């Protein structure tokens, strides 16, 4: 498995998160090591013990994963960062920036719900830690600390809006892949996937299948044609968007003669249209049949004709 593919797996994501945690732990160690000895909030051995406990817990979750391991790992991150913020002698505490990094990375990897839960946990941790920090220093929050908190909150709100936007765009992209947004019928892609199980089924049952392409005389009435078609479809019929100007209709267990009756009945409830139809032969591709119907439309002027029988499809 190559690296890009492995990063898309759960194991790859967990490895990436563990690597990031190790790197940020090294940064924290370097920061506290660089502080003057008089400013260290705890004895060096105790700090080393806390860091070792954090790495031990995260390593255990990595090597022994279970269903709730990512959420517990995120909770451990936020609690550890809360302890660091409380012990950080700086003003504003540089370790406070790591809190927003943890929240944003969780949202980026796990989506909007996990981002909101992580943001809520971070808010609770800060609500506990900041008063304790103020009691230790007996001094109000500096303007720089308040500014840093405001920037973090603004970043969180902005990132949450971006996550929501991406969620909406993803949903719209999925709908447009499987459902045509203009007509409400299934898309050409979805029709091709449907044919993957529909054609073999009809071949095994030896039942007829007729394909029809519909084009309104007035291109602006495509939506109205789709609406009328949707209301008149039988439960077994399949309507789809064929291309920019045409709709496709599959009539299972329906021969060409009965398909003509369906088209005649449909005309009473839709704008005027031209239909071209053909029986779907055995062991063929539905895309090939639809393209054949479209070619029949393009071979000549069909504006004044209401029904066209496509020539036999050549193998």
Short mmCIF file of N, CA, C and O in Angstrom, two decimals, residues 122-255:
data_model
loop_
_atom_site.label_atom_id
_atom_site.label_comp_id
_atom_site.label_asym_id
_atom_site.label_seq_id
_atom_site.Cartn_x
_atom_site.Cartn_y
_atom_site.Cartn_z
N UNK A 122 -13.13 21.91 25.25
CA UNK A 122 -12.08 22.90 25.44
C UNK A 122 -12.59 24.10 26.25
O UNK A 122 -11.87 24.63 27.11
N UNK A 123 -13.82 24.52 25.98
CA UNK A 123 -14.39 25.64 26.74
C UNK A 123 -14.54 25.29 28.21
O UNK A 123 -14.26 26.12 29.10
N UNK A 124 -14.95 24.06 28.51
CA UNK A 124 -15.08 23.63 29.90
C UNK A 124 -13.72 23.60 30.58
O UNK A 124 -13.55 24.05 31.73
N UNK A 125 -12.72 23.06 29.86
CA UNK A 125 -11.37 22.98 30.43
C UNK A 125 -10.83 24.37 30.74
O UNK A 125 -10.28 24.63 31.82
N UNK A 126 -11.00 25.31 29.80
CA UNK A 126 -10.52 26.67 30.03
C UNK A 126 -11.30 27.36 31.15
O UNK A 126 -10.73 28.17 31.90
N UNK A 127 -12.60 27.06 31.26
CA UNK A 127 -13.40 27.66 32.33
C UNK A 127 -12.92 27.21 33.70
O UNK A 127 -13.09 27.93 34.70
N UNK A 128 -12.32 26.04 33.78
CA UNK A 128 -11.77 25.54 35.05
C UNK A 128 -10.34 26.03 35.25
O UNK A 128 -9.96 26.44 36.36
N UNK A 129 -9.55 26.01 34.18
CA UNK A 129 -8.12 26.31 34.30
C UNK A 129 -7.84 27.79 34.51
O UNK A 129 -7.01 28.16 35.35
N UNK A 130 -8.49 28.66 33.76
CA UNK A 130 -8.18 30.09 33.84
C UNK A 130 -8.43 30.67 35.24
O UNK A 130 -7.59 31.45 35.73
N UNK A 131 -9.55 30.34 35.92
CA UNK A 131 -9.69 30.85 37.30
C UNK A 131 -8.60 30.34 38.23
O UNK A 131 -8.12 31.08 39.09
N UNK A 132 -8.20 29.07 38.07
CA UNK A 132 -7.11 28.54 38.90
C UNK A 132 -5.81 29.28 38.61
O UNK A 132 -5.03 29.57 39.53
N UNK A 133 -5.58 29.60 37.36
CA UNK A 133 -4.36 30.32 36.99
C UNK A 133 -4.38 31.74 37.59
O UNK A 133 -3.35 32.23 38.06
N UNK A 134 -5.55 32.38 37.58
CA UNK A 134 -5.65 33.72 38.16
C UNK A 134 -5.43 33.71 39.67
O UNK A 134 -4.84 34.63 40.23
N UNK A 135 -5.91 32.66 40.33
CA UNK A 135 -5.70 32.55 41.78
C UNK A 135 -4.23 32.39 42.12
O UNK A 135 -3.75 32.90 43.14
N UNK A 136 -3.50 31.69 41.26
CA UNK A 136 -2.07 31.48 41.51
C UNK A 136 -1.28 32.78 41.35
O UNK A 136 -0.33 33.04 42.08
N UNK A 137 -1.68 33.61 40.38
CA UNK A 137 -0.90 34.82 40.11
C UNK A 137 -1.43 36.06 40.83
O UNK A 137 -0.73 37.06 40.95
N UNK A 138 -2.68 36.01 41.31
CA UNK A 138 -3.31 37.15 41.98
C UNK A 138 -3.26 38.42 41.13
O UNK A 138 -3.08 39.53 41.63
N UNK A 139 -3.40 38.23 39.82
CA UNK A 139 -3.38 39.37 38.90
C UNK A 139 -4.44 39.15 37.83
O UNK A 139 -4.71 38.01 37.44
N UNK A 140 -5.08 40.21 37.38
CA UNK A 140 -6.11 40.05 36.33
C UNK A 140 -5.47 39.62 35.02
O UNK A 140 -4.26 39.74 34.82
N UNK A 141 -6.31 39.11 34.13
CA UNK A 141 -5.82 38.73 32.81
C UNK A 141 -5.28 39.94 32.08
O UNK A 141 -5.92 41.00 32.05
N UNK A 142 -4.10 39.78 31.50
CA UNK A 142 -3.50 40.88 30.75
C UNK A 142 -4.26 41.07 29.44
O UNK A 142 -4.96 40.17 28.95
N UNK A 143 -4.12 42.26 28.88
CA UNK A 143 -4.79 42.55 27.61
C UNK A 143 -4.33 41.60 26.51
O UNK A 143 -5.12 41.20 25.65
N UNK A 144 -3.06 41.21 26.56
CA UNK A 144 -2.56 40.28 25.55
C UNK A 144 -3.22 38.92 25.67
O UNK A 144 -3.51 38.27 24.66
N UNK A 145 -3.48 38.47 26.91
CA UNK A 145 -4.15 37.18 27.09
C UNK A 145 -5.60 37.25 26.61
O UNK A 145 -6.10 36.31 25.98
N UNK A 146 -6.26 38.35 26.93
CA UNK A 146 -7.64 38.52 26.46
C UNK A 146 -7.70 38.57 24.93
O UNK A 146 -8.61 38.01 24.32
N UNK A 147 -6.73 39.23 24.34
CA UNK A 147 -6.69 39.29 22.88
C UNK A 147 -6.48 37.90 22.29
O UNK A 147 -7.14 37.54 21.30
N UNK A 148 -5.58 37.12 22.90
CA UNK A 148 -5.33 35.77 22.40
C UNK A 148 -6.58 34.90 22.52
O UNK A 148 -6.92 34.15 21.60
N UNK A 149 -7.31 35.02 23.62
CA UNK A 149 -8.55 34.27 23.78
C UNK A 149 -9.59 34.70 22.74
O UNK A 149 -10.31 33.85 22.18
N UNK A 150 -9.67 35.99 22.45
CA UNK A 150 -10.62 36.48 21.45
C UNK A 150 -10.27 35.97 20.07
O UNK A 150 -11.14 35.58 19.28
N UNK A 151 -8.96 35.96 19.74
CA UNK A 151 -8.53 35.44 18.44
C UNK A 151 -8.86 33.96 18.32
O UNK A 151 -9.33 33.49 17.27
N UNK A 152 -8.62 33.20 19.39
CA UNK A 152 -8.92 31.77 19.36
C UNK A 152 -10.42 31.53 19.16
O UNK A 152 -10.81 30.66 18.38
N UNK A 153 -11.25 32.31 19.85
CA UNK A 153 -12.70 32.15 19.69
C UNK A 153 -13.13 32.49 18.27
O UNK A 153 -13.95 31.78 17.67
N UNK A 154 -12.58 33.57 17.72
CA UNK A 154 -12.92 33.97 16.35
C UNK A 154 -12.49 32.89 15.35
O UNK A 154 -13.24 32.56 14.41
N UNK A 155 -11.30 32.33 15.54
CA UNK A 155 -10.82 31.25 14.66
C UNK A 155 -11.74 30.03 14.74
O UNK A 155 -12.05 29.41 13.72
N UNK A 156 -12.19 29.71 15.97
CA UNK A 156 -13.06 28.55 16.13
C UNK A 156 -14.39 28.75 15.43
O UNK A 156 -14.90 27.86 14.74
N UNK A 157 -14.97 29.95 15.58
CA UNK A 157 -16.26 30.24 14.92
C UNK A 157 -16.10 30.20 13.40
O UNK A 157 -16.91 29.61 12.68
N UNK A 158 -15.03 30.84 12.91
CA UNK A 158 -14.80 30.88 11.47
C UNK A 158 -14.56 29.48 10.91
O UNK A 158 -15.12 29.10 9.87
N UNK A 159 -13.77 28.68 11.61
CA UNK A 159 -13.49 27.32 11.15
C UNK A 159 -14.76 26.48 11.18
O UNK A 159 -14.99 25.65 10.30
N UNK A 160 -15.59 26.68 12.20
CA UNK A 160 -16.86 25.94 12.25
C UNK A 160 -17.75 26.26 11.08
O UNK A 160 -18.40 25.38 10.50
N UNK A 161 -17.79 27.54 10.69
CA UNK A 161 -18.59 27.93 9.52
C UNK A 161 -18.04 27.30 8.25
O UNK A 161 -18.80 26.88 7.37
N UNK A 162 -16.70 27.23 8.13
CA UNK A 162 -16.11 26.60 6.96
C UNK A 162 -16.43 25.11 6.92
O UNK A 162 -16.71 24.56 5.84
N UNK A 163 -16.40 24.46 8.07
CA UNK A 163 -16.75 23.04 8.11
C UNK A 163 -18.21 22.83 7.70
O UNK A 163 -18.53 21.88 6.97
N UNK A 164 -19.08 23.71 8.18
CA UNK A 164 -20.49 23.60 7.80
C UNK A 164 -20.67 23.82 6.30
O UNK A 164 -21.44 23.11 5.65
N UNK A 165 -19.94 24.79 5.74
CA UNK A 165 -20.01 25.04 4.30
C UNK A 165 -19.54 23.81 3.52
O UNK A 165 -20.18 23.41 2.53
N UNK A 166 -18.45 23.21 3.94
CA UNK A 166 -17.94 22.02 3.25
C UNK A 166 -18.93 20.87 3.35
O UNK A 166 -19.08 20.08 2.41
N UNK A 167 -19.61 20.76 4.50
CA UNK A 167 -20.62 19.71 4.66
C UNK A 167 -21.76 19.92 3.68
O UNK A 167 -22.25 18.96 3.06
N UNK A 168 -22.21 21.17 3.53
CA UNK A 168 -23.29 21.47 2.60
C UNK A 168 -22.86 21.20 1.17
O UNK A 168 -23.61 20.61 0.36
N UNK A 169 -21.64 21.61 0.80
CA UNK A 169 -21.14 21.39 -0.55
C UNK A 169 -21.01 19.90 -0.85
O UNK A 169 -21.31 19.45 -1.97
N UNK A 170 -20.56 19.13 0.13
CA UNK A 170 -20.44 17.68 -0.06
C UNK A 170 -21.80 17.05 -0.29
O UNK A 170 -21.97 16.19 -1.17
N UNK A 171 -22.80 17.49 0.50
CA UNK A 171 -24.15 16.95 0.33
C UNK A 171 -24.71 17.31 -1.05
O UNK A 171 -25.31 16.46 -1.72
N UNK A 172 -24.50 18.54 -1.47
CA UNK A 172 -25.00 18.96 -2.79
C UNK A 172 -24.29 18.20 -3.91
O UNK A 172 -24.91 17.85 -4.92
N UNK A 173 -23.00 17.95 -3.74
CA UNK A 173 -22.26 17.21 -4.76
C UNK A 173 -22.77 15.77 -4.86
O UNK A 173 -22.90 15.22 -5.96
N UNK A 174 -23.06 15.16 -3.71
CA UNK A 174 -23.60 13.80 -3.73
C UNK A 174 -24.98 13.77 -4.37
O UNK A 174 -25.29 12.86 -5.16
N UNK A 175 -25.80 14.78 -4.05
CA UNK A 175 -27.14 14.81 -4.63
C UNK A 175 -27.08 15.02 -6.14
O UNK A 175 -27.86 14.43 -6.90
N UNK A 176 -26.14 15.88 -6.58
CA UNK A 176 -26.05 16.13 -8.02
C UNK A 176 -25.49 14.92 -8.76
O UNK A 176 -25.73 14.76 -9.95
N UNK A 177 -24.73 14.09 -8.04
CA UNK A 177 -24.21 12.87 -8.67
C UNK A 177 -25.32 11.86 -8.88
O UNK A 177 -25.36 11.18 -9.92
N UNK A 178 -26.23 11.75 -7.92
CA UNK A 178 -27.28 10.74 -8.01
C UNK A 178 -28.63 11.30 -8.38
O UNK A 178 -29.51 10.57 -8.79
N UNK A 179 -28.80 12.59 -8.22
CA UNK A 179 -30.09 13.21 -8.57
C UNK A 179 -29.83 14.50 -9.33
O UNK A 179 -29.03 15.33 -8.90
N UNK A 180 -30.50 14.64 -10.44
CA UNK A 180 -30.36 15.86 -11.22
C UNK A 180 -31.04 17.00 -10.48
O UNK A 180 -32.24 16.93 -10.20
N UNK A 181 -30.31 18.08 -10.13
CA UNK A 181 -30.92 19.14 -9.33
C UNK A 181 -31.98 19.93 -10.07
O UNK A 181 -32.85 20.54 -9.44
N UNK A 182 -31.97 19.94 -11.40
CA UNK A 182 -32.93 20.75 -12.15
C UNK A 182 -34.28 20.04 -12.30
O UNK A 182 -35.33 20.64 -12.08
N UNK A 183 -34.24 18.76 -12.64
CA UNK A 183 -35.48 18.04 -12.92
C UNK A 183 -35.98 17.21 -11.74
O UNK A 183 -37.15 16.83 -11.70
N UNK A 184 -35.11 16.90 -10.79
CA UNK A 184 -35.50 16.04 -9.68
C UNK A 184 -35.45 14.56 -10.00
O UNK A 184 -35.65 13.72 -9.11
N UNK A 185 -35.19 14.21 -11.27
CA UNK A 185 -35.03 12.81 -11.65
C UNK A 185 -33.62 12.35 -11.33
O UNK A 185 -32.75 13.15 -10.98
N UNK A 186 -33.38 11.05 -11.42
CA UNK A 186 -32.03 10.57 -11.18
C UNK A 186 -31.13 11.02 -12.33
O UNK A 186 -31.59 11.32 -13.43
N UNK A 187 -29.85 11.09 -12.06
CA UNK A 187 -28.90 11.58 -13.05
C UNK A 187 -28.52 10.47 -14.02
O UNK A 187 -28.86 9.29 -13.84
N UNK A 188 -27.79 10.84 -15.05
CA UNK A 188 -27.31 9.85 -16.03
C UNK A 188 -26.36 8.86 -15.35
O UNK A 188 -26.38 7.66 -15.66
N UNK A 189 -25.55 9.34 -14.43
CA UNK A 189 -24.65 8.44 -13.69
C UNK A 189 -25.44 7.41 -12.89
O UNK A 189 -25.12 6.21 -12.90
N UNK A 190 -26.47 7.88 -12.19
CA UNK A 190 -27.30 6.96 -11.41
C UNK A 190 -28.02 5.97 -12.32
O UNK A 190 -28.21 4.80 -11.96
N UNK A 191 -28.44 6.44 -13.50
CA UNK A 191 -29.11 5.55 -14.45
C UNK A 191 -28.17 4.43 -14.89
O UNK A 191 -28.57 3.27 -15.00
N UNK A 192 -26.92 4.77 -15.14
CA UNK A 192 -25.94 3.76 -15.55
C UNK A 192 -25.72 2.74 -14.44
O UNK A 192 -25.63 1.53 -14.70
N UNK A 193 -25.67 3.20 -13.18
CA UNK A 193 -25.52 2.27 -12.07
C UNK A 193 -26.76 1.39 -11.92
O UNK A 193 -26.65 0.21 -11.58
N UNK A 194 -27.93 1.98 -12.14
CA UNK A 194 -29.17 1.19 -12.05
C UNK A 194 -29.19 0.09 -13.09
O UNK A 194 -29.63 -1.04 -12.83
N UNK A 195 -28.68 0.41 -14.28
CA UNK A 195 -28.65 -0.60 -15.34
C UNK A 195 -27.76 -1.78 -14.99
O UNK A 195 -27.95 -2.88 -15.51
N UNK A 196 -26.81 -1.56 -14.07
CA UNK A 196 -25.91 -2.64 -13.70
C UNK A 196 -26.64 -3.83 -13.09
O UNK A 196 -26.19 -4.98 -13.25
N UNK A 197 -27.75 -3.58 -12.39
CA UNK A 197 -28.52 -4.71 -11.85
C UNK A 197 -29.82 -4.95 -12.63
O UNK A 197 -30.35 -6.06 -12.62
N UNK A 198 -30.35 -3.90 -13.30
CA UNK A 198 -31.62 -4.05 -13.98
C UNK A 198 -31.51 -4.92 -15.23
O UNK A 198 -32.33 -5.83 -15.45
N UNK A 199 -30.49 -4.68 -16.05
CA UNK A 199 -30.37 -5.44 -17.30
C UNK A 199 -30.14 -6.93 -17.05
O UNK A 199 -30.80 -7.77 -17.67
N UNK A 200 -29.21 -7.31 -16.18
CA UNK A 200 -29.05 -8.76 -15.93
C UNK A 200 -30.33 -9.41 -15.39
O UNK A 200 -30.62 -10.56 -15.71
N UNK A 201 -31.08 -8.67 -14.58
CA UNK A 201 -32.33 -9.22 -14.04
C UNK A 201 -33.32 -9.52 -15.16
O UNK A 201 -33.93 -10.60 -15.21
N UNK A 202 -33.49 -8.58 -16.09
CA UNK A 202 -34.45 -8.79 -17.18
C UNK A 202 -33.96 -9.85 -18.15
O UNK A 202 -34.77 -10.55 -18.76
N UNK A 203 -32.68 -9.99 -18.28
CA UNK A 203 -32.17 -11.05 -19.15
C UNK A 203 -32.44 -12.42 -18.54
O UNK A 203 -32.79 -13.37 -19.25
N UNK A 204 -32.30 -12.52 -17.23
CA UNK A 204 -32.60 -13.81 -16.59
C UNK A 204 -34.09 -14.14 -16.65
O UNK A 204 -34.48 -15.30 -16.79
N UNK A 205 -34.93 -13.10 -16.52
CA UNK A 205 -36.38 -13.32 -16.56
C UNK A 205 -36.93 -13.37 -17.99
O UNK A 205 -38.11 -13.69 -18.17
N UNK A 206 -36.08 -13.03 -18.96
CA UNK A 206 -36.51 -12.98 -20.37
C UNK A 206 -37.71 -12.06 -20.56
O UNK A 206 -38.62 -12.35 -21.37
N UNK A 207 -37.74 -10.97 -19.83
CA UNK A 207 -38.84 -10.01 -19.96
C UNK A 207 -38.38 -8.83 -20.82
O UNK A 207 -37.19 -8.47 -20.82
N UNK A 208 -39.30 -8.19 -21.54
CA UNK A 208 -38.91 -7.08 -22.41
C UNK A 208 -38.57 -5.83 -21.61
O UNK A 208 -39.08 -5.62 -20.51
N UNK A 209 -37.73 -5.00 -22.20
CA UNK A 209 -37.36 -3.72 -21.59
C UNK A 209 -37.26 -2.69 -22.71
O UNK A 209 -36.54 -2.91 -23.69
N UNK A 210 -37.99 -1.61 -22.57
CA UNK A 210 -38.01 -0.57 -23.60
C UNK A 210 -37.38 0.71 -23.04
O UNK A 210 -37.70 1.13 -21.93
N UNK A 211 -36.50 1.30 -23.84
CA UNK A 211 -35.87 2.57 -23.49
C UNK A 211 -36.43 3.67 -24.38
O UNK A 211 -36.61 3.47 -25.59
N UNK A 212 -36.72 4.82 -23.77
CA UNK A 212 -37.30 5.95 -24.48
C UNK A 212 -36.53 7.21 -24.12
O UNK A 212 -36.13 7.40 -22.97
N UNK A 213 -36.33 8.05 -25.13
CA UNK A 213 -35.75 9.37 -24.88
C UNK A 213 -36.78 10.42 -25.26
O UNK A 213 -37.39 10.34 -26.33
N UNK A 214 -36.99 11.38 -24.37
CA UNK A 214 -38.01 12.41 -24.55
C UNK A 214 -37.33 13.78 -24.67
O UNK A 214 -36.47 14.12 -23.86
N UNK A 215 -37.76 14.56 -25.66
CA UNK A 215 -37.24 15.92 -25.82
C UNK A 215 -38.40 16.86 -26.05
O UNK A 215 -39.17 16.70 -27.00
N UNK A 216 -38.60 17.85 -25.18
CA UNK A 216 -39.73 18.79 -25.36
C UNK A 216 -39.52 19.63 -26.61
O UNK A 216 -38.40 19.95 -27.00
N UNK A 217 -40.62 20.00 -27.26
CA UNK A 217 -40.52 20.88 -28.42
C UNK A 217 -39.94 22.24 -28.04
O UNK A 217 -39.19 22.83 -28.81
N UNK A 218 -40.29 22.70 -26.84
CA UNK A 218 -39.74 23.94 -26.32
C UNK A 218 -38.71 23.57 -25.25
O UNK A 218 -39.07 23.02 -24.20
N UNK A 219 -37.43 23.83 -25.48
CA UNK A 219 -36.41 23.44 -24.50
C UNK A 219 -36.65 24.01 -23.11
O UNK A 219 -36.25 23.41 -22.10
N UNK A 220 -37.34 25.15 -23.01
CA UNK A 220 -37.59 25.76 -21.71
C UNK A 220 -38.58 24.95 -20.88
O UNK A 220 -38.73 25.20 -19.68
N UNK A 221 -39.28 23.98 -21.53
CA UNK A 221 -40.28 23.20 -20.82
C UNK A 221 -39.75 21.84 -20.36
O UNK A 221 -40.53 20.94 -20.04
N UNK A 222 -38.44 21.71 -20.29
CA UNK A 222 -37.86 20.44 -19.84
C UNK A 222 -38.27 20.13 -18.40
O UNK A 222 -38.60 18.98 -18.08
N UNK A 223 -38.26 21.14 -17.55
CA UNK A 223 -38.65 20.92 -16.15
C UNK A 223 -40.12 20.49 -16.05
O UNK A 223 -40.47 19.61 -15.26
N UNK A 224 -40.99 21.14 -16.85
CA UNK A 224 -42.41 20.77 -16.82
C UNK A 224 -42.60 19.35 -17.33
O UNK A 224 -43.43 18.59 -16.81
N UNK A 225 -41.84 18.97 -18.34
CA UNK A 225 -41.92 17.59 -18.85
C UNK A 225 -41.47 16.61 -17.78
O UNK A 225 -42.10 15.56 -17.59
N UNK A 226 -40.40 16.94 -17.06
CA UNK A 226 -39.92 16.06 -15.99
C UNK A 226 -40.95 15.94 -14.88
O UNK A 226 -41.16 14.85 -14.31
N UNK A 227 -41.63 17.07 -14.55
CA UNK A 227 -42.65 17.01 -13.52
C UNK A 227 -43.82 16.13 -13.90
O UNK A 227 -44.30 15.33 -13.10
N UNK A 228 -44.29 16.28 -15.14
CA UNK A 228 -45.38 15.42 -15.59
C UNK A 228 -44.98 13.96 -15.66
O UNK A 228 -45.76 13.07 -15.34
N UNK A 229 -43.74 13.71 -16.08
CA UNK A 229 -43.24 12.34 -16.15
C UNK A 229 -43.18 11.71 -14.77
O UNK A 229 -43.57 10.55 -14.57
N UNK A 230 -42.71 12.47 -13.78
CA UNK A 230 -42.59 11.95 -12.42
C UNK A 230 -43.95 11.55 -11.85
O UNK A 230 -44.06 10.55 -11.12
N UNK A 231 -44.99 12.31 -12.18
CA UNK A 231 -46.31 12.02 -11.65
C UNK A 231 -46.97 10.81 -12.31
O UNK A 231 -47.87 10.19 -11.72
N UNK A 232 -46.54 10.48 -13.52
CA UNK A 232 -47.20 9.40 -14.27
C UNK A 232 -46.40 8.10 -14.28
O UNK A 232 -46.83 7.12 -14.86
N UNK A 233 -45.22 8.10 -13.65
CA UNK A 233 -44.40 6.88 -13.66
C UNK A 233 -45.05 5.78 -12.82
O UNK A 233 -45.57 6.04 -11.73
N UNK A 234 -44.97 4.57 -13.32
CA UNK A 234 -45.31 3.43 -12.50
C UNK A 234 -44.17 3.17 -11.52
O UNK A 234 -43.06 3.67 -11.68
N UNK A 235 -44.43 2.37 -10.50
CA UNK A 235 -43.40 2.12 -9.49
C UNK A 235 -42.20 1.41 -10.08
O UNK A 235 -41.08 1.56 -9.59
N UNK A 236 -42.41 0.66 -11.14
CA UNK A 236 -41.30 -0.08 -11.75
C UNK A 236 -40.57 0.74 -12.81
O UNK A 236 -39.48 0.34 -13.24
N UNK A 237 -41.14 1.87 -13.25
CA UNK A 237 -40.51 2.68 -14.31
C UNK A 237 -39.38 3.53 -13.72
O UNK A 237 -39.39 3.87 -12.53
N UNK A 238 -38.46 3.90 -14.57
CA UNK A 238 -37.30 4.69 -14.14
C UNK A 238 -37.15 5.88 -15.07
O UNK A 238 -36.98 5.72 -16.28
N UNK A 239 -37.25 7.08 -14.52
CA UNK A 239 -37.04 8.31 -15.28
C UNK A 239 -35.72 8.95 -14.89
O UNK A 239 -35.34 8.92 -13.72
N UNK A 240 -35.01 9.51 -15.86
CA UNK A 240 -33.69 10.07 -15.59
C UNK A 240 -33.40 11.22 -16.53
O UNK A 240 -34.07 11.39 -17.56
N UNK A 241 -32.41 12.02 -16.18
CA UNK A 241 -31.91 13.08 -17.05
C UNK A 241 -30.90 12.45 -18.00
O UNK A 241 -29.88 11.91 -17.58
N UNK A 242 -31.17 12.54 -19.32
CA UNK A 242 -30.27 11.91 -20.29
C UNK A 242 -29.14 12.86 -20.69
O UNK A 242 -27.98 12.46 -20.74
N UNK A 243 -29.47 14.11 -20.99
CA UNK A 243 -28.46 15.11 -21.33
C UNK A 243 -29.06 16.49 -21.08
O UNK A 243 -30.07 16.62 -20.37
N UNK A 244 -28.48 17.52 -21.66
CA UNK A 244 -28.95 18.88 -21.39
C UNK A 244 -30.37 19.13 -21.88
O UNK A 244 -31.07 20.00 -21.34
N UNK A 245 -30.81 18.40 -22.90
CA UNK A 245 -32.09 18.71 -23.53
C UNK A 245 -33.10 17.55 -23.48
O UNK A 245 -34.25 17.76 -23.89
N UNK A 246 -32.70 16.38 -23.00
CA UNK A 246 -33.56 15.20 -23.10
C UNK A 246 -33.66 14.46 -21.77
O UNK A 246 -32.77 14.55 -20.92
N UNK A 247 -34.76 13.74 -21.64
CA UNK A 247 -34.98 12.83 -20.52
C UNK A 247 -34.95 11.40 -21.03
O UNK A 247 -35.23 11.15 -22.21
N UNK A 248 -34.63 10.49 -20.15
CA UNK A 248 -34.64 9.07 -20.49
C UNK A 248 -35.69 8.37 -19.65
O UNK A 248 -35.94 8.74 -18.50
N UNK A 249 -36.31 7.36 -20.24
CA UNK A 249 -37.35 6.61 -19.55
C UNK A 249 -37.14 5.13 -19.82
O UNK A 249 -37.03 4.72 -20.98
N UNK A 250 -37.05 4.34 -18.76
CA UNK A 250 -36.95 2.89 -18.88
C UNK A 250 -38.26 2.28 -18.43
O UNK A 250 -38.77 2.59 -17.34
N UNK A 251 -38.82 1.41 -19.28
CA UNK A 251 -40.08 0.73 -18.97
C UNK A 251 -39.83 -0.76 -18.86
O UNK A 251 -39.83 -1.49 -19.86
N UNK A 252 -39.58 -1.26 -17.65
CA UNK A 252 -39.37 -2.70 -17.47
C UNK A 252 -40.64 -3.49 -17.76
O UNK A 252 -41.76 -3.01 -17.56
N UNK A 253 -40.41 -4.72 -18.23
CA UNK A 253 -41.53 -5.64 -18.53
C UNK A 253 -42.54 -4.99 -19.45
O UNK A 253 -43.75 -5.18 -19.30
N UNK A 254 -42.05 -4.20 -20.41
CA UNK A 254 -42.93 -3.48 -21.34
C UNK A 254 -42.33 -3.58 -22.74
O UNK A 254 -41.19 -3.15 -22.96
N UNK A 255 -43.11 -4.13 -23.68
CA UNK A 255 -42.61 -4.18 -25.05
C UNK A 255 -42.87 -2.84 -25.74
O UNK A 255 -43.48 -1.93 -25.18
#
